[in-house]
PDB file of C-alpha atoms in Angstrom:
ATOM      1  CA  MET N 775      74.130  95.922  90.370  1.00 81.00           C
ATOM      2  CA  TYR N 776      77.278  98.016  91.681  1.00 87.00           C
ATOM      3  CA  PHE N 777      77.877 101.322  92.053  1.00 89.00           C
ATOM      4  CA  ALA N 778      81.742 103.025  92.820  1.00 92.00           C
ATOM      5  CA  ALA N 779      82.583 106.239  93.544  1.00 93.00           C
ATOM      6  CA  LEU N 780      85.198 108.687  94.992  1.00 93.00           C
ATOM      7  CA  LEU N 781      84.979 111.452  96.919  1.00 94.00           C
ATOM      8  CA  ALA N 782      87.882 113.741  97.493  1.00 93.00           C
ATOM      9  CA  ARG N 783      88.022 116.168  99.864  1.00 92.00           C
ATOM     10  CA  THR N 784      89.641 119.699  98.378  1.00 90.00           C
ATOM     11  CA  GLU N 785      89.744 123.284  99.557  1.00 88.00           C
ATOM     12  CA  ASP N 786      86.871 124.466  97.257  1.00 88.00           C
ATOM     13  CA  GLY N 787      84.777 121.458  98.567  1.00 91.00           C
ATOM     14  CA  TRP N 788      84.198 118.155  97.334  1.00 93.00           C
ATOM     15  CA  GLU N 789      85.224 116.305  94.135  1.00 92.00           C
ATOM     16  CA  ALA N 790      83.483 113.519  92.853  1.00 92.00           C
ATOM     17  CA  SER N 791      83.839 110.491  90.002  1.00 90.00           C
ATOM     18  CA  ASP N 792      82.964 107.223  89.503  1.00 83.00           C
ATOM     19  CA  THR N 793      85.510 104.472  89.569  1.00 85.00           C
ATOM     20  CA  GLU N 794      85.315 100.624  88.193  1.00 85.00           C
ATOM     21  CA  LEU N 795      86.596  98.414  90.342  1.00 88.00           C
ATOM     22  CA  ASP N 796      87.707  95.766  88.042  1.00 85.00           C
ATOM     23  CA  ASP N 797      91.495  96.159  88.874  1.00 87.00           C
ATOM     24  CA  VAL N 798      91.127  96.817  92.564  1.00 92.00           C
ATOM     25  CA  GLU N 799      91.600  93.105  94.306  1.00 92.00           C
ATOM     26  CA  THR N 800      92.622  94.009  97.781  1.00 93.00           C
ATOM     27  CA  LEU N 801      92.399  97.017 100.275  1.00 94.00           C
ATOM     28  CA  SER N 802      95.670  97.962  99.764  1.00 94.00           C
ATOM     29  CA  ASP N 803      94.955  98.353  95.482  1.00 94.00           C
ATOM     30  CA  LEU N 804      91.317 100.415  96.491  1.00 94.00           C
ATOM     31  CA  THR N 805      93.466 102.640  99.064  1.00 94.00           C
ATOM     32  CA  ASP N 806      96.123 103.164  96.262  1.00 93.00           C
ATOM     33  CA  LEU N 807      93.358 104.497  93.670  1.00 92.00           C
ATOM     34  CA  ALA N 808      91.535 106.366  96.568  1.00 93.00           C
ATOM     35  CA  ARG N 809      95.125 107.785  97.654  1.00 93.00           C
ATOM     36  CA  GLU N 810      95.759 108.655  93.777  1.00 90.00           C
ATOM     37  CA  ALA N 811      92.730 110.618  93.719  1.00 88.00           C
ATOM     38  CA  SER N 812      93.891 112.624  96.729  1.00 85.00           C
ATOM     39  CA  VAL N 813      94.782 116.020  96.285  1.00 76.00           C
ATOM     40  CA  ASP N 814      97.427 117.262  99.157  1.00 82.00           C
ATOM     41  CA  GLU N 815      97.086 113.814 100.689  1.00 84.00           C
ATOM     42  CA  ASP N 816      93.367 115.327 101.622  1.00 90.00           C
ATOM     43  CA  THR N 817      90.379 113.105 102.483  1.00 94.00           C
ATOM     44  CA  VAL N 818      89.205 110.596 100.079  1.00 95.00           C
ATOM     45  CA  LEU N 819      86.387 108.522 100.251  1.00 96.00           C
ATOM     46  CA  VAL N 820      85.359 105.217  98.707  1.00 95.00           C
ATOM     47  CA  PHE N 821      81.957 104.490  98.133  1.00 94.00           C
ATOM     48  CA  ILE N 822      80.548 101.135  97.435  1.00 93.00           C
ATOM     49  CA  GLU N 823      76.809 100.135  97.284  1.00 92.00           C
ATOM     50  CA  GLN N 824      75.408  96.807  96.065  1.00 89.00           C
ATOM     51  CA  GLU N 825      71.690  98.219  95.577  1.00 82.00           C
ATOM     52  CA  ASP N 826      69.894  97.787  98.893  1.00 79.00           C
ATOM     53  CA  ALA N 827      71.773  94.970 100.220  1.00 90.00           C
ATOM     54  CA  TRP N 828      75.127  96.613 101.893  1.00 94.00           C
ATOM     55  CA  PHE N 829      77.045  99.752 101.169  1.00 95.00           C
ATOM     56  CA  GLY N 830      80.629 100.350 102.040  1.00 96.00           C
ATOM     57  CA  VAL N 831      82.654 103.426 102.754  1.00 96.00           C
ATOM     58  CA  VAL N 832      86.564 103.695 103.182  1.00 97.00           C
ATOM     59  CA  ARG N 833      88.056 106.623 104.614  1.00 97.00           C
ATOM     60  CA  VAL N 834      91.768 107.627 103.403  1.00 96.00           C
ATOM     61  CA  ASP N 835      93.529 110.349 105.142  1.00 94.00           C
ATOM     62  CA  GLY N 836      97.212 110.949 103.692  1.00 91.00           C
ATOM     63  CA  GLU N 837      99.166 107.702 104.652  1.00 91.00           C
ATOM     64  CA  ASP N 838      97.256 106.628 107.475  1.00 93.00           C
ATOM     65  CA  ASP N 839      95.821 103.088 107.453  1.00 94.00           C
ATOM     66  CA  PRO N 840      92.278 103.268 105.906  1.00 96.00           C
ATOM     67  CA  ARG N 841      89.377 103.026 107.952  1.00 97.00           C
ATOM     68  CA  ILE N 842      86.688 100.936 106.685  1.00 97.00           C
ATOM     69  CA  PHE N 843      82.601 100.907 107.570  1.00 97.00           C
ATOM     70  CA  VAL N 844      80.321  98.385 106.185  1.00 96.00           C
ATOM     71  CA  SER N 845      76.371  98.599 106.840  1.00 95.00           C
ATOM     72  CA  ASP N 846      75.642  94.480 106.123  1.00 94.00           C
ATOM     73  CA  ALA N 847      78.935  92.253 106.512  1.00 94.00           C
ATOM     74  CA  THR N 848      77.110  88.911 105.746  1.00 94.00           C
ATOM     75  CA  ALA N 849      75.264  90.514 102.857  1.00 93.00           C
ATOM     76  CA  ALA N 850      79.115  92.069 101.849  1.00 94.00           C
ATOM     77  CA  ALA N 851      80.734  88.216 102.239  1.00 94.00           C
ATOM     78  CA  ARG N 852      78.850  87.278  99.583  1.00 93.00           C
ATOM     79  CA  SER N 853      80.266  89.727  97.005  1.00 91.00           C
ATOM     80  CA  SER N 854      83.406  89.871  95.313  1.00 89.00           C
ATOM     81  CA  TYR N 855      83.473  93.885  96.435  1.00 90.00           C
ATOM     82  CA  GLY N 856      82.596  93.217  99.461  1.00 92.00           C
ATOM     83  CA  GLU N 857      85.333  90.242 100.352  1.00 91.00           C
ATOM     84  CA  ILE N 858      88.081  93.209  99.492  1.00 93.00           C
ATOM     85  CA  LEU N 859      86.821  95.427 102.266  1.00 95.00           C
ATOM     86  CA  LEU N 860      86.189  92.647 105.070  1.00 93.00           C
ATOM     87  CA  THR N 861      89.634  92.121 105.929  1.00 90.00           C
ATOM     88  CA  ASP N 862      91.172  89.694 108.427  1.00 88.00           C
ATOM     89  CA  GLU N 863      92.019  92.933 110.930  1.00 89.00           C
ATOM     90  CA  LEU N 864      88.304  94.682 110.472  1.00 90.00           C
ATOM     91  CA  LEU N 865      86.934  90.523 110.961  1.00 89.00           C
ATOM     92  CA  GLY N 866      89.199  90.299 114.239  1.00 86.00           C
ATOM     93  CA  ARG N 867      91.254  87.492 112.719  1.00 81.00           C
ATOM     94  CA  GLU N 868      94.302  86.706 112.443  1.00 75.00           C
ATOM     95  CA  PRO N 869      96.226  87.601 109.334  1.00 70.00           C
ATOM     96  CA  GLY N 870      96.748  84.603 106.859  1.00 62.00           C
ATOM     97  CA  ALA N 871      94.255  82.773 109.913  1.00 54.00           C
ATOM     98  CA  GLU N 872      92.661  80.700 106.977  1.00 57.00           C
ATOM     99  CA  ASP N 873      95.996  80.003 104.958  1.00 56.00           C
ATOM    100  CA  THR N 874      97.727  78.797 108.281  1.00 55.00           C
ATOM    101  CA  ILE N 875      94.425  76.176 109.000  1.00 53.00           C
ATOM    102  CA  ALA N 876      94.142  74.896 105.877  1.00 54.00           C
ATOM    103  CA  ALA N 877      97.872  74.388 105.929  1.00 53.00           C
ATOM    104  CA  LEU N 878      97.914  72.668 109.219  1.00 53.00           C
ATOM    105  CA  GLU N 879      95.042  70.546 108.042  1.00 55.00           C
ATOM    106  CA  GLU N 880      96.990  69.396 104.969  1.00 59.00           C
ATOM    107  CA  LEU N 881      99.986  68.381 107.034  1.00 59.00           C
ATOM    108  CA  VAL N 882      97.777  66.639 109.241  1.00 58.00           C
ATOM    109  CA  GLY N 883      95.746  64.953 106.758  1.00 56.00           C
ATOM    110  CA  LEU N 884      91.734  64.973 107.605  1.00 53.00           C
ATOM    111  CA  ASP N 885      90.995  61.371 106.475  1.00 49.00           C
ATOM    112  CA  GLU N 886      91.533  60.575 110.083  1.00 50.00           C
ATOM    113  CA  THR N 887      94.006  57.986 109.082  1.00 49.00           C
ATOM    114  CA  GLU N 888      97.151  57.233 110.611  1.00 48.00           C
ATOM    115  CA  ASP N 889     100.434  57.173 108.399  1.00 50.00           C
ATOM    116  CA  ASP N 890     100.476  53.089 108.958  1.00 51.00           C
ATOM    117  CA  ASP N 891      97.230  52.560 109.017  1.00 52.00           C
ATOM    118  CA  PRO N 892      95.341  52.021 105.512  1.00 51.00           C
ATOM    119  CA  ASP N 893      92.473  54.102 104.119  1.00 51.00           C
ATOM    120  CA  THR N 894      89.621  52.197 104.771  1.00 51.00           C
ATOM    121  CA  THR N 895      86.961  54.168 103.774  1.00 49.00           C
ATOM    122  CA  PRO N 896      85.611  53.568 100.061  1.00 50.00           C
ATOM    123  CA  ASP N 897      86.066  56.616  97.808  1.00 53.00           C
ATOM    124  CA  ASN N 898      82.237  56.274  96.690  1.00 52.00           C
ATOM    125  CA  ASP N 899      81.107  56.257 100.378  1.00 50.00           C
ATOM    126  CA  THR N 900      78.926  59.356 100.842  1.00 49.00           C
ATOM    127  CA  THR N 901      78.087  58.927 104.748  1.00 48.00           C
ATOM    128  CA  ASP N 902      78.521  62.020 106.316  1.00 49.00           C
ATOM    129  CA  HIS N 903      80.624  60.669 109.171  1.00 45.00           C
ATOM    130  CA  ASP N 904      81.326  63.938 111.068  1.00 47.00           C
ATOM    131  CA  ASP N 905      78.080  66.203 111.741  1.00 48.00           C
ATOM    132  CA  ASN N 906      80.347  69.126 111.238  1.00 46.00           C
ATOM    133  CA  ASP N 907      82.047  68.118 108.194  1.00 45.00           C
ATOM    134  CA  ASP N 908      79.864  70.863 105.990  1.00 44.00           C
ATOM    135  CA  ASP N 909      82.647  70.998 102.967  1.00 44.00           C
ATOM    136  CA  GLY N 910      83.904  74.119 104.328  1.00 43.00           C
ATOM    137  CA  LEU N 911      80.930  76.118 102.737  1.00 42.00           C
ATOM    138  CA  ASP N 912      79.973  77.723 105.831  1.00 44.00           C
ATOM    139  CA  ALA N 913      83.103  78.146 107.375  1.00 49.00           C
ATOM    140  CA  ASP N 914      83.385  81.473 105.818  1.00 45.00           C
ATOM    141  CA  ALA N 915      79.954  82.657 106.736  1.00 43.00           C
ATOM    142  CA  ASP N 916      80.127  81.460 110.409  1.00 48.00           C
ATOM    143  CA  ALA N 917      83.073  84.015 110.984  1.00 71.00           C
ATOM    144  CA  VAL N 918      81.445  86.698 109.589  1.00 86.00           C
ATOM    145  CA  PRO N 919      79.176  88.920 111.739  1.00 87.00           C
ATOM    146  CA  SER N 920      75.894  89.873 110.853  1.00 87.00           C
ATOM    147  CA  GLY N 921      74.899  93.527 110.581  1.00 90.00           C
ATOM    148  CA  PRO N 922      77.190  96.773 110.604  1.00 95.00           C
ATOM    149  CA  LEU N 923      81.245  96.026 111.110  1.00 95.00           C
ATOM    150  CA  GLY N 924      84.027  98.708 111.330  1.00 95.00           C
ATOM    151  CA  ASP N 925      84.778 102.017 112.344  1.00 96.00           C
ATOM    152  CA  THR N 926      81.272 103.636 112.549  1.00 96.00           C
ATOM    153  CA  ARG N 927      83.219 106.991 113.550  1.00 97.00           C
ATOM    154  CA  LEU N 928      84.593 107.590 109.999  1.00 96.00           C
ATOM    155  CA  LEU N 929      82.689 110.455 109.016  1.00 97.00           C
ATOM    156  CA  ALA N 930      81.172 111.803 112.337  1.00 96.00           C
ATOM    157  CA  ASP N 931      84.391 114.772 111.640  1.00 95.00           C
ATOM    158  CA  LEU N 932      82.854 115.170 108.433  1.00 95.00           C
ATOM    159  CA  GLY N 933      79.170 115.744 110.053  1.00 93.00           C
ATOM    160  CA  LEU N 934      77.750 112.531 110.137  1.00 95.00           C
ATOM    161  CA  PRO N 935      77.399 111.119 113.151  1.00 96.00           C
ATOM    162  CA  GLU N 936      77.740 107.251 114.214  1.00 96.00           C
ATOM    163  CA  ALA N 937      73.867 106.569 115.284  1.00 95.00           C
ATOM    164  CA  GLU N 938      73.066 108.141 111.826  1.00 94.00           C
ATOM    165  CA  LEU N 939      75.138 106.112 109.917  1.00 95.00           C
ATOM    166  CA  LEU N 940      74.170 103.390 112.228  1.00 94.00           C
ATOM    167  CA  MET N 941      70.168 104.124 110.777  1.00 93.00           C
ATOM    168  CA  LEU N 942      71.056 104.449 107.022  1.00 90.00           C
ATOM    169  CA  SER N 943      69.718 101.445 104.785  1.00 77.00           C
ATOM    170  CA  THR N 944      68.252 102.839 101.127  1.00 73.00           C
ATOM    171  CA  ASP N 945      69.872 105.279  99.398  1.00 82.00           C
ATOM    172  CA  ALA N 946      72.905 105.869 102.271  1.00 89.00           C
ATOM    173  CA  LEU N 947      75.431 107.143  99.698  1.00 89.00           C
ATOM    174  CA  VAL N 948      73.194 109.952  98.967  1.00 89.00           C
ATOM    175  CA  GLU N 949      72.473 110.652 102.024  1.00 92.00           C
ATOM    176  CA  ILE N 950      75.815 110.416 102.970  1.00 93.00           C
ATOM    177  CA  ALA N 951      76.685 112.643 100.611  1.00 92.00           C
ATOM    178  CA  ASP N 952      74.151 115.296 102.032  1.00 93.00           C
ATOM    179  CA  ALA N 953      75.461 115.332 105.120  1.00 93.00           C
ATOM    180  CA  LEU N 954      78.520 115.851 104.305  1.00 93.00           C
ATOM    181  CA  GLY N 955      77.597 118.643 101.753  1.00 93.00           C
ATOM    182  CA  ALA N 956      78.508 116.681  98.406  1.00 93.00           C
ATOM    183  CA  ALA N 957      75.854 115.866  97.409  1.00 91.00           C
ATOM    184  CA  GLU N 958      75.248 117.342  93.946  1.00 92.00           C
ATOM    185  CA  VAL N 959      78.899 116.515  92.831  1.00 91.00           C
ATOM    186  CA  LEU N 960      78.010 112.398  93.824  1.00 90.00           C
ATOM    187  CA  GLU N 961      75.008 112.759  91.757  1.00 89.00           C
ATOM    188  CA  THR N 962      77.178 114.060  89.133  1.00 89.00           C
ATOM    189  CA  VAL N 963      78.498 110.689  88.563  1.00 88.00           C
ATOM    190  CA  ARG N 964      75.720 108.657  89.653  1.00 80.00           C
TER     191      ARG N 964
END
């Protein structure tokens, strides 16, 4: 079960709206959604929460690049919405690195045969010839660090210091909204 909401900062305080993420496929889509909710390019926060597994906050200030915090990157990596937040940049990877590696593997051919050598491995051979070959099932999991990831100071100037953000676990979005003075408006969309 997911919960997603936008908090837009205005002259009169915060305005909250729940949001559907069905049409959001990338961080760029999410950033555009946040900018549409912005009043005079003020701060907009996007909250995404999956029950007690993880939460994420995306902060968009005008045309600046979005700032992201994810409470548990490993848990978020198992979620389609979490994958939106876990960008190559956030994970410290070269953009498109996975695509490049896949393309190189395809060019080289992973069947370990040379062009002139016939492939003598039977098609029904299920023997594990390479201890590192796990069909790529854990490749992404190994690349994602466990625990919090991202900009831990993204809410510090709004009233939630880094240390407090890192200590949040259950009901994190309520505690964040309370620290921002937006608990009542968030509750209206929850």
